[in-house]
CSV table of C-alpha atoms in Angstrom, one decimal:
chain,number,residue,atom,x,y,z
Q,1,MET,CA,-16.4,-28.1,-16.0
Q,2,VAL,CA,-19.2,-29.8,-14.5
Q,3,PHE,CA,-18.8,-30.7,-10.8
Q,4,GLU,CA,-21.1,-33.5,-9.9
Q,5,SER,CA,-19.9,-36.0,-7.3
Q,6,VAL,CA,-16.7,-34.2,-7.0
Q,7,THR,CA,-13.8,-35.7,-5.3
Q,8,LEU,CA,-10.7,-33.7,-4.6
Q,9,ASP,CA,-8.9,-36.0,-7.2
Q,10,SER,CA,-11.4,-35.0,-9.9
Q,11,LEU,CA,-11.5,-31.3,-8.9
Q,12,SER,CA,-7.9,-31.0,-9.0
Q,13,GLN,CA,-7.9,-32.8,-12.4
Q,14,GLN,CA,-10.7,-30.7,-13.9
Q,15,THR,CA,-9.0,-27.4,-12.7
Q,16,GLY,CA,-5.4,-28.1,-13.3
Q,17,LEU,CA,-4.7,-26.9,-9.6
Q,18,ALA,CA,-2.5,-29.2,-7.7
Q,19,VAL,CA,-2.9,-30.5,-4.2
Q,20,LEU,CA,-0.2,-31.9,-1.9
Q,21,ASP,CA,0.4,-35.8,-1.6
Q,22,HIS,CA,-0.7,-36.0,2.0
Q,23,LEU,CA,-4.5,-35.4,1.1
Q,24,ASP,CA,-6.8,-38.2,0.4
Q,25,ARG,CA,-7.7,-37.5,-3.0
Q,26,SER,CA,-10.7,-40.0,-3.1
Q,27,VAL,CA,-12.6,-38.2,-0.6
Q,28,SER,CA,-15.7,-36.4,-1.8
Q,29,ILE,CA,-15.8,-32.7,-1.1
Q,30,PRO,CA,-18.4,-31.3,1.4
Q,31,VAL,CA,-20.7,-28.7,0.0
Q,32,VAL,CA,-22.4,-26.0,2.7
Q,33,ASP,CA,-24.3,-23.0,2.9
Q,34,GLY,CA,-23.1,-21.7,6.1
Q,35,ILE,CA,-19.6,-20.5,7.4
Q,36,GLN,CA,-16.4,-22.1,6.6
Q,37,ALA,CA,-12.8,-21.7,7.3
Q,38,GLN,CA,-9.8,-22.9,5.1
Q,39,GLY,CA,-6.5,-21.8,6.8
Q,40,ASP,CA,-6.2,-17.9,7.0
Q,41,LEU,CA,-9.3,-17.3,5.1
Q,42,ILE,CA,-13.0,-17.7,6.1
Q,43,VAL,CA,-16.1,-17.6,3.8
Q,44,VAL,CA,-19.3,-16.2,5.4
Q,45,PRO,CA,-22.9,-15.9,3.7
Q,46,MET,CA,-23.8,-12.3,3.1
Q,47,ALA,CA,-26.9,-12.7,5.2
Q,48,GLU,CA,-24.9,-13.3,8.2
Q,49,THR,CA,-22.7,-10.3,8.0
Q,50,SER,CA,-23.4,-6.4,9.1
Q,51,GLY,CA,-21.7,-3.4,8.2
Q,52,LEU,CA,-20.6,-4.7,4.8
Q,53,SER,CA,-21.5,-3.8,1.4
Q,54,ALA,CA,-20.1,-4.0,-2.2
Q,55,TRP,CA,-19.5,-0.6,-3.6
Q,56,GLN,CA,-22.6,0.8,-5.7
Q,57,ASN,CA,-20.6,1.0,-8.9
Q,58,ALA,CA,-18.4,-2.4,-8.1
Q,59,THR,CA,-16.8,-4.0,-11.2
Q,60,TRP,CA,-17.9,-7.6,-11.1
Q,61,THR,CA,-15.6,-10.2,-12.8
Q,62,ASP,CA,-16.8,-13.8,-13.9
Q,63,VAL,CA,-14.6,-16.4,-12.4
Q,64,PRO,CA,-12.7,-18.0,-15.2
Q,65,PRO,CA,-12.2,-21.8,-15.6
Q,66,GLU,CA,-8.8,-21.6,-14.2
Q,67,GLY,CA,-10.4,-19.9,-11.1
Q,68,VAL,CA,-9.4,-16.8,-8.8
Q,69,GLU,CA,-6.5,-16.6,-6.6
Q,70,LEU,CA,-8.3,-15.1,-3.4
Q,71,LEU,CA,-5.5,-15.2,-1.0
Q,72,ARG,CA,-1.9,-16.5,-0.9
Q,73,GLY,CA,-0.3,-17.8,2.1
Q,74,VAL,CA,2.3,-16.0,4.1
Q,75,ALA,CA,5.9,-15.4,2.5
Q,76,GLY,CA,4.5,-16.6,-1.0
Q,77,GLY,CA,2.8,-19.9,0.2
Q,78,ASN,CA,0.2,-21.8,-1.3
Q,79,PRO,CA,-2.9,-20.1,-2.7
Q,80,HIS,CA,-6.6,-20.3,-1.8
Q,81,THR,CA,-8.1,-20.4,-5.3
Q,82,LEU,CA,-12.1,-20.0,-6.0
Q,83,VAL,CA,-13.1,-22.1,-8.9
Q,84,ALA,CA,-16.6,-22.6,-10.5
Q,85,ASP,CA,-18.3,-23.4,-13.8
Q,86,PRO,CA,-18.4,-21.0,-16.4
Q,87,GLY,CA,-20.9,-18.4,-16.1
Q,88,THR,CA,-21.8,-19.5,-12.4
Q,89,CYS,CA,-20.1,-17.0,-10.3
Q,90,ARG,CA,-18.9,-13.6,-10.3
Q,91,TRP,CA,-16.5,-11.8,-7.9
Q,92,THR,CA,-15.6,-8.3,-6.7
Q,93,THR,CA,-12.9,-7.0,-4.5
Q,94,GLN,CA,-14.7,-3.4,-4.2
Q,95,VAL,CA,-16.2,-3.7,-0.7
Q,96,SER,CA,-16.4,-1.8,2.2
Q,97,GLU,CA,-16.2,-3.4,5.8
Q,98,PRO,CA,-15.6,-1.4,9.2
Q,99,GLY,CA,-13.2,-4.4,10.3
Q,100,GLY,CA,-11.1,-4.2,7.3
Q,101,LEU,CA,-10.9,-8.2,7.0
Q,102,ALA,CA,-13.0,-8.3,3.9
Q,103,ILE,CA,-11.1,-9.6,0.7
Q,104,GLY,CA,-14.2,-9.7,-1.5
Q,105,VAL,CA,-17.6,-10.9,-2.3
Q,106,PHE,CA,-18.7,-13.8,-4.8
Q,107,GLU,CA,-22.2,-14.6,-5.9
Q,108,ALA,CA,-22.7,-18.0,-7.1
Q,109,SER,CA,-25.6,-19.5,-8.8
Q,110,ALA,CA,-24.3,-23.0,-8.7
Q,111,THR,CA,-22.0,-24.7,-6.4
Q,112,VAL,CA,-18.4,-23.3,-6.4
Q,113,TYR,CA,-15.2,-24.8,-4.6
Q,114,LEU,CA,-12.6,-23.1,-2.8
Q,115,LEU,CA,-9.3,-25.4,-3.4
Q,116,HIS,CA,-6.0,-25.2,-1.6
Q,117,PRO,CA,-3.1,-27.3,-2.0
Q,118,GLU,CA,-2.5,-28.0,1.5
Q,119,HIS,CA,-6.1,-27.9,2.9
Q,120,GLY,CA,-7.8,-29.7,0.0
Q,121,ALA,CA,-11.2,-28.4,-1.0
Q,122,SER,CA,-14.6,-27.2,0.4
Q,123,GLY,CA,-17.9,-26.3,-1.7
Q,124,CYS,CA,-20.0,-23.5,-1.3
Q,125,ALA,CA,-23.6,-23.8,-2.2
Q,126,PRO,CA,-25.4,-21.2,-4.4
Q,127,GLY,CA,-25.4,-17.9,-2.8
Q,128,ARG,CA,-23.7,-14.6,-1.8
Q,129,TYR,CA,-20.8,-14.7,0.4
Q,130,VAL,CA,-18.0,-12.4,1.9
Q,131,VAL,CA,-14.5,-13.7,1.9
Q,132,ARG,CA,-12.5,-12.5,4.6
Q,133,ARG,CA,-8.9,-12.9,6.4
Q,134,GLN,CA,-9.4,-14.7,9.8
Q,135,ARG,CA,-7.9,-13.1,12.7
Q,136,GLU,CA,-6.7,-14.6,16.3
Q,137,TYR,CA,-6.0,-13.3,19.8
Q,138,ALA,CA,-2.5,-12.4,19.8
Q,139,PRO,CA,-0.4,-14.2,23.0
Q,140,GLY,CA,0.3,-12.0,25.8
Q,141,GLY,CA,-2.9,-9.7,25.4
Q,142,TRP,CA,-1.5,-7.9,22.5
Q,143,GLY,CA,-5.0,-7.8,20.9
Q,144,SER,CA,-5.5,-9.8,17.6
Q,145,ARG,CA,-3.7,-10.6,14.6
Q,146,LEU,CA,-4.2,-11.9,11.4
Q,147,VAL,CA,-3.9,-15.9,11.0
Q,148,ALA,CA,-1.0,-16.8,9.1
Q,149,ASP,CA,-1.2,-20.0,6.9
């Protein structure tokens, strides 16, 4: 898989991961090197985090051609999937973070993509990123809760 001039349609076809019909499949997928959110998931460059680290002896796994499901929506909803060209991205869930929102960390030597059937896709420039759940303030002053996608 080579992700050049990637549209939502070409990414969906290359990965075999479907997107919903309401999305414009001809749109080019943006690639950014900063913070980005997708539903209940947020991706933050490691350089912009504090107190988060991968375990010293963490097991890193290469992202396979079919991708890695990072998070599935509430009640078995749609998955957020990380996809990459073979050999360009590795992933671990063995992380420590005081807030407990981190799902894992990925390192990419080339552009990788987050694909979601309902939200479409976004690209991450090469680098090291933490993947977190998002939280929001709960109504009525009850603190915060996880964003439910």
